[in-house]
C-alpha positions as a Python dict, from the first residue, in 0.01 Angstrom:
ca = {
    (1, 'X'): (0, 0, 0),
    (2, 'X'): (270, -209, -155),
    (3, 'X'): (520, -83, -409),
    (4, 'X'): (550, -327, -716),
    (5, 'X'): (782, -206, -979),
    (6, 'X'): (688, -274, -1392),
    (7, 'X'): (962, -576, -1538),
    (8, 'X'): (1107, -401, -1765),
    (9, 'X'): (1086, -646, -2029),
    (10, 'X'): (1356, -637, -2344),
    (11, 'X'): (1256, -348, -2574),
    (12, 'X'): (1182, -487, -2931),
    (13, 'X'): (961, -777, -2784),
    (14, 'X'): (653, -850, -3011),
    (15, 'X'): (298, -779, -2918),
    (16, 'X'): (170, -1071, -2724),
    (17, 'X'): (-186, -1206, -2876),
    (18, 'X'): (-487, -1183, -2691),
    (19, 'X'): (-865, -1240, -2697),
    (20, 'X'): (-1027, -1118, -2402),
    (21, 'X'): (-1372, -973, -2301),
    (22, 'X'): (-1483, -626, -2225),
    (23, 'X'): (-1680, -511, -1929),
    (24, 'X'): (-2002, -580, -2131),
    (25, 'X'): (-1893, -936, -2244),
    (26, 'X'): (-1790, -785, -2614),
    (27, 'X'): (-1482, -983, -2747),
    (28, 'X'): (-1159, -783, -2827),
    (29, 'X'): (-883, -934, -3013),
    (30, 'X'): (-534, -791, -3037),
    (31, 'X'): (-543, -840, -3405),
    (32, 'X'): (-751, -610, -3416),
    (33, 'X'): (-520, -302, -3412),
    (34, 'X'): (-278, -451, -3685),
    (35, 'X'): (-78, -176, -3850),
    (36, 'X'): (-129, 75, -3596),
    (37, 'X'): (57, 178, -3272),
    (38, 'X'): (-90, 17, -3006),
    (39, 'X'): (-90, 83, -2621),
    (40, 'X'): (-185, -197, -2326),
    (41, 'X'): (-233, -54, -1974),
    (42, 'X'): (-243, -314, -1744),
    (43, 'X'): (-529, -113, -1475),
    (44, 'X'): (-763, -180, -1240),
    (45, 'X'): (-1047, -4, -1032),
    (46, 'X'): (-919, -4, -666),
    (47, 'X'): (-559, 87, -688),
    (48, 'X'): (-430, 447, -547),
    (49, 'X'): (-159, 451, -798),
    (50, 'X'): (-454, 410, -1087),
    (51, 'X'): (-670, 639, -957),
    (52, 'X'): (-405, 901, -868),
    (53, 'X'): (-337, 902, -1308),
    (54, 'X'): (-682, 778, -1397),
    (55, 'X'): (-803, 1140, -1579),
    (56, 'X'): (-531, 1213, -1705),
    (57, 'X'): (-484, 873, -1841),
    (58, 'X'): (-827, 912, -1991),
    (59, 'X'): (-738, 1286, -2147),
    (60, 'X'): (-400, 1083, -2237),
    (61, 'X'): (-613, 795, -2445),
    (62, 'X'): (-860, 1027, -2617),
    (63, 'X'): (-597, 1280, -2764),
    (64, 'X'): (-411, 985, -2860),
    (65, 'X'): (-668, 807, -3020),
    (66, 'X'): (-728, 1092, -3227),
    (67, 'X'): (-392, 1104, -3333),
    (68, 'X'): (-413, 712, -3480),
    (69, 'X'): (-298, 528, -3115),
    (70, 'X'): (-506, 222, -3032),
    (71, 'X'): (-531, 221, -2628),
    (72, 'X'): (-648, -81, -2510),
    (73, 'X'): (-650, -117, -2061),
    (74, 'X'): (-684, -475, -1885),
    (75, 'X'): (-772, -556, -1565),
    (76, 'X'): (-626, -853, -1449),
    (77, 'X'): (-681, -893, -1105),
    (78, 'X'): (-848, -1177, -903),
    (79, 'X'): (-1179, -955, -854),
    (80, 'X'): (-1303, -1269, -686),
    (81, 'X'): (-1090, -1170, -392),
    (82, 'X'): (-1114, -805, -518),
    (83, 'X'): (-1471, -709, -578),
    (84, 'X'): (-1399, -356, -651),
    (85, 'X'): (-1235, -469, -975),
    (86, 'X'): (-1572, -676, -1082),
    (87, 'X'): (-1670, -609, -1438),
    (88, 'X'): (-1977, -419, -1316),
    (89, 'X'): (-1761, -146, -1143),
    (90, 'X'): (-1550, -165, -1460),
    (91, 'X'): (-1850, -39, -1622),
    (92, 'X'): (-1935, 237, -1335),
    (93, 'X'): (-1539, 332, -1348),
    (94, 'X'): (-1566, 349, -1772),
    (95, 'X'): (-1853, 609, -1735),
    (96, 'X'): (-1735, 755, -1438),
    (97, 'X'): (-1386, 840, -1563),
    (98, 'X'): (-1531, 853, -1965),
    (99, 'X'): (-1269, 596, -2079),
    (100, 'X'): (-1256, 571, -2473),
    (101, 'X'): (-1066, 257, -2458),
    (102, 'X'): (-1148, -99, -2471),
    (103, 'X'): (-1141, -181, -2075),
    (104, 'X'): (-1089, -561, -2091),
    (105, 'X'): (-1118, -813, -1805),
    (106, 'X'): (-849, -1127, -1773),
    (107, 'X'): (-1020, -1330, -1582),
    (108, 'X'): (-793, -1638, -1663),
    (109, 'X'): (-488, -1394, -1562),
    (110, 'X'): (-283, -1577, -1847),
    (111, 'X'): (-284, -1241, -2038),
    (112, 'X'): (-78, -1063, -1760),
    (113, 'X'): (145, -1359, -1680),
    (114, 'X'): (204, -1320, -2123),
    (115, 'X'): (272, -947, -2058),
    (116, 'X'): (482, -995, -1744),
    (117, 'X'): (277, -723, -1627),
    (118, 'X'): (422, -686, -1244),
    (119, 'X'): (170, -423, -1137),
    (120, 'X'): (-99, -122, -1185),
    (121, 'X'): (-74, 117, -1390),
    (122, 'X'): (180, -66, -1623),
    (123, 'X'): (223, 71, -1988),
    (124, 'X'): (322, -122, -2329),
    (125, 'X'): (378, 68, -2619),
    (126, 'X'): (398, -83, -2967),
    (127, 'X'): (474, 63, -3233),
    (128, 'X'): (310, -20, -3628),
    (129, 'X'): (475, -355, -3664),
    (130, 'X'): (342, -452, -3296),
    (131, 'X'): (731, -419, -3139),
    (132, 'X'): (809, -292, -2804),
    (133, 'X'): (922, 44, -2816),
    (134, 'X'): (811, 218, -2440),
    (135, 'X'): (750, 3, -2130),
    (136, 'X'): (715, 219, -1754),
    (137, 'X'): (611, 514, -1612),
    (138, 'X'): (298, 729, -1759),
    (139, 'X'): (504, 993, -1562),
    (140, 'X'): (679, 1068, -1207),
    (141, 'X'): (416, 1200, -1008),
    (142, 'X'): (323, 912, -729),
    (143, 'X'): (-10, 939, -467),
    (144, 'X'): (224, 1032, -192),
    (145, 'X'): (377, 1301, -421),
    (146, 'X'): (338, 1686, -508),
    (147, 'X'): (438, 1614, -834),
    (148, 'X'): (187, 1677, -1124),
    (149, 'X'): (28, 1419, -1316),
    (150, 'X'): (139, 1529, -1679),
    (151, 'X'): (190, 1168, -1835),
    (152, 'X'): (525, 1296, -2007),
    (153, 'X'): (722, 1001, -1993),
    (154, 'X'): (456, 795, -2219),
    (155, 'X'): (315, 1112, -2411),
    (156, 'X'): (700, 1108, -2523),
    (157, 'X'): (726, 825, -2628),
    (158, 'X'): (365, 799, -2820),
    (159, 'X'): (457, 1093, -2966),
    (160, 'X'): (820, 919, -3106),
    (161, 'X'): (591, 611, -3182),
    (162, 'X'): (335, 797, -3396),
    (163, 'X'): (641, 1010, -3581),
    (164, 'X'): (794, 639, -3666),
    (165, 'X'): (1097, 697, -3434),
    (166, 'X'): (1243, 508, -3151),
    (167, 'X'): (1139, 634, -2831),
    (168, 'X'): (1463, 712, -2552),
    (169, 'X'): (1578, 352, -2432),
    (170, 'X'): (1638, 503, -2074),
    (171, 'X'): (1307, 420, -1963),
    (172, 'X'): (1207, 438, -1622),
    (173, 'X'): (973, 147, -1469),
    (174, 'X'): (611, 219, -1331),
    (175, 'X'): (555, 188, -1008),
    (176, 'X'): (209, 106, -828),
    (177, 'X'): (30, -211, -651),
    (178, 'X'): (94, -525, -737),
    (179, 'X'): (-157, -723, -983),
    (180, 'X'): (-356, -951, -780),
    (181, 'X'): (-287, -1252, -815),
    (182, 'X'): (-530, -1553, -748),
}
C-alpha cells in the first residue's frame, strides 16, 4: 500500500469543467451545480484509504446535501488494469455503501490530470462562484490508525463554505493510494 499525498493546488483556483458518465452511462456535467457549493471526491472501489472513510463519507454527503452542497465522487482509475473499480462494482459499491452522489467514471483520465488529483480519497471544495476554498484531508484518521473517522477537517470547511466564509488556509493534504494511472 503506497502513500500518495493530495497536490495541494493554489486555493482560489476555478472549478475545472467536466462531462463525464455515471455508473449507469447517465451524463453529468459540472455545469450542472452552478451557484451552489460544490464538492469533487476523487474515489474509487478498491482502495483501503477509501474504504477505511467510505460511510462516513456517505453520512458526510447526505447531511450535506441536505444542507444545499452538491457532492459529486469520480473514479478515475485505469479499471482496465483494476477491475475492482469497473463501473459495474461502482454500481454494487453505490448500493452497498447507499451513496447519494453522482459516482462518475473518467475513463479518459483527462478529468483527474484537470484536477491534479494525486490520489484516493482526494477532496475539492468550491464554494458558490465555483472557487477553491478546501483541498485535503476528509479528516486524520488513516487504515493503520486508532484514530476515528469523524470527517472534521472537510465538515469544517463545508460548513465555512455553506455560511459564505473562507475556510482556514492551513489545510492539510489527503493522503491514500495513488490514482491509477494507465
Amino acid at each position: 500500500m503506497s502513500l500518495t499525498p493530495s497536490n495541494m493546488i493554489a486555493l482560489g483556483s476555478p472549478l475545472p469543467a467536466f462531462r463525464l458518465p455515471d455508473a449507469e452511462g447517465r451524463e453529468v456535467d459540472s455545469a450542472d451545480f452552478a451557484g451552489r457549493p460544490v464538492l469533487v471526491a476523487f474515489i474509487c472501489n478498491h482502495c483501503p484509504f477509501v474504504k477505511h472513510i467510505a460511510d462516513a463519507f456517505a453520512d458526510f454527503a447526505r447531511e450535506y446535501q441536505a444542507k444545499g452542497l452538491a457532492v459529486v465522487a469520480i473514479n478515475s482509475n485505469d479499471f482496465h488494469a483494476h477491475p475492482d473499480d469497473s463501473p459495474a462494482r461502482m454500481r454494487e459499491e453505490i448500493d452497498a455503501r447507499g451513496y447519494t452522489f453522482h459516482y462518475l467514471v473518467d475513463e479518459s483520465q483527462d478529468v483527474a490530470r484537470t484536477f491534479e488529483a494525486a490520489c484516493t480519497p482526494d477532496f475539492f471544495l468550491f464554494d458558490h462562484e465555483h472557487r477553491l476554498a478546501y483541498r485535503g484531508q476528509f479528516d486524520a484518521s488513516r487504515p493503520s490508525k486508532e484514530t476515528p473517522v469523524t470527517g472534521e477537517d472537510l465538515r469544517a470547511a463545508a460548513d465555512a463554505v455553506l455560511a459564505d466564509r473562507a475556510p482556514a488556509t492551513q489545510q492539510t493534504p489527503s493522503m491514500g493510494c495513488n490514482i491509477k494511472w494507465k
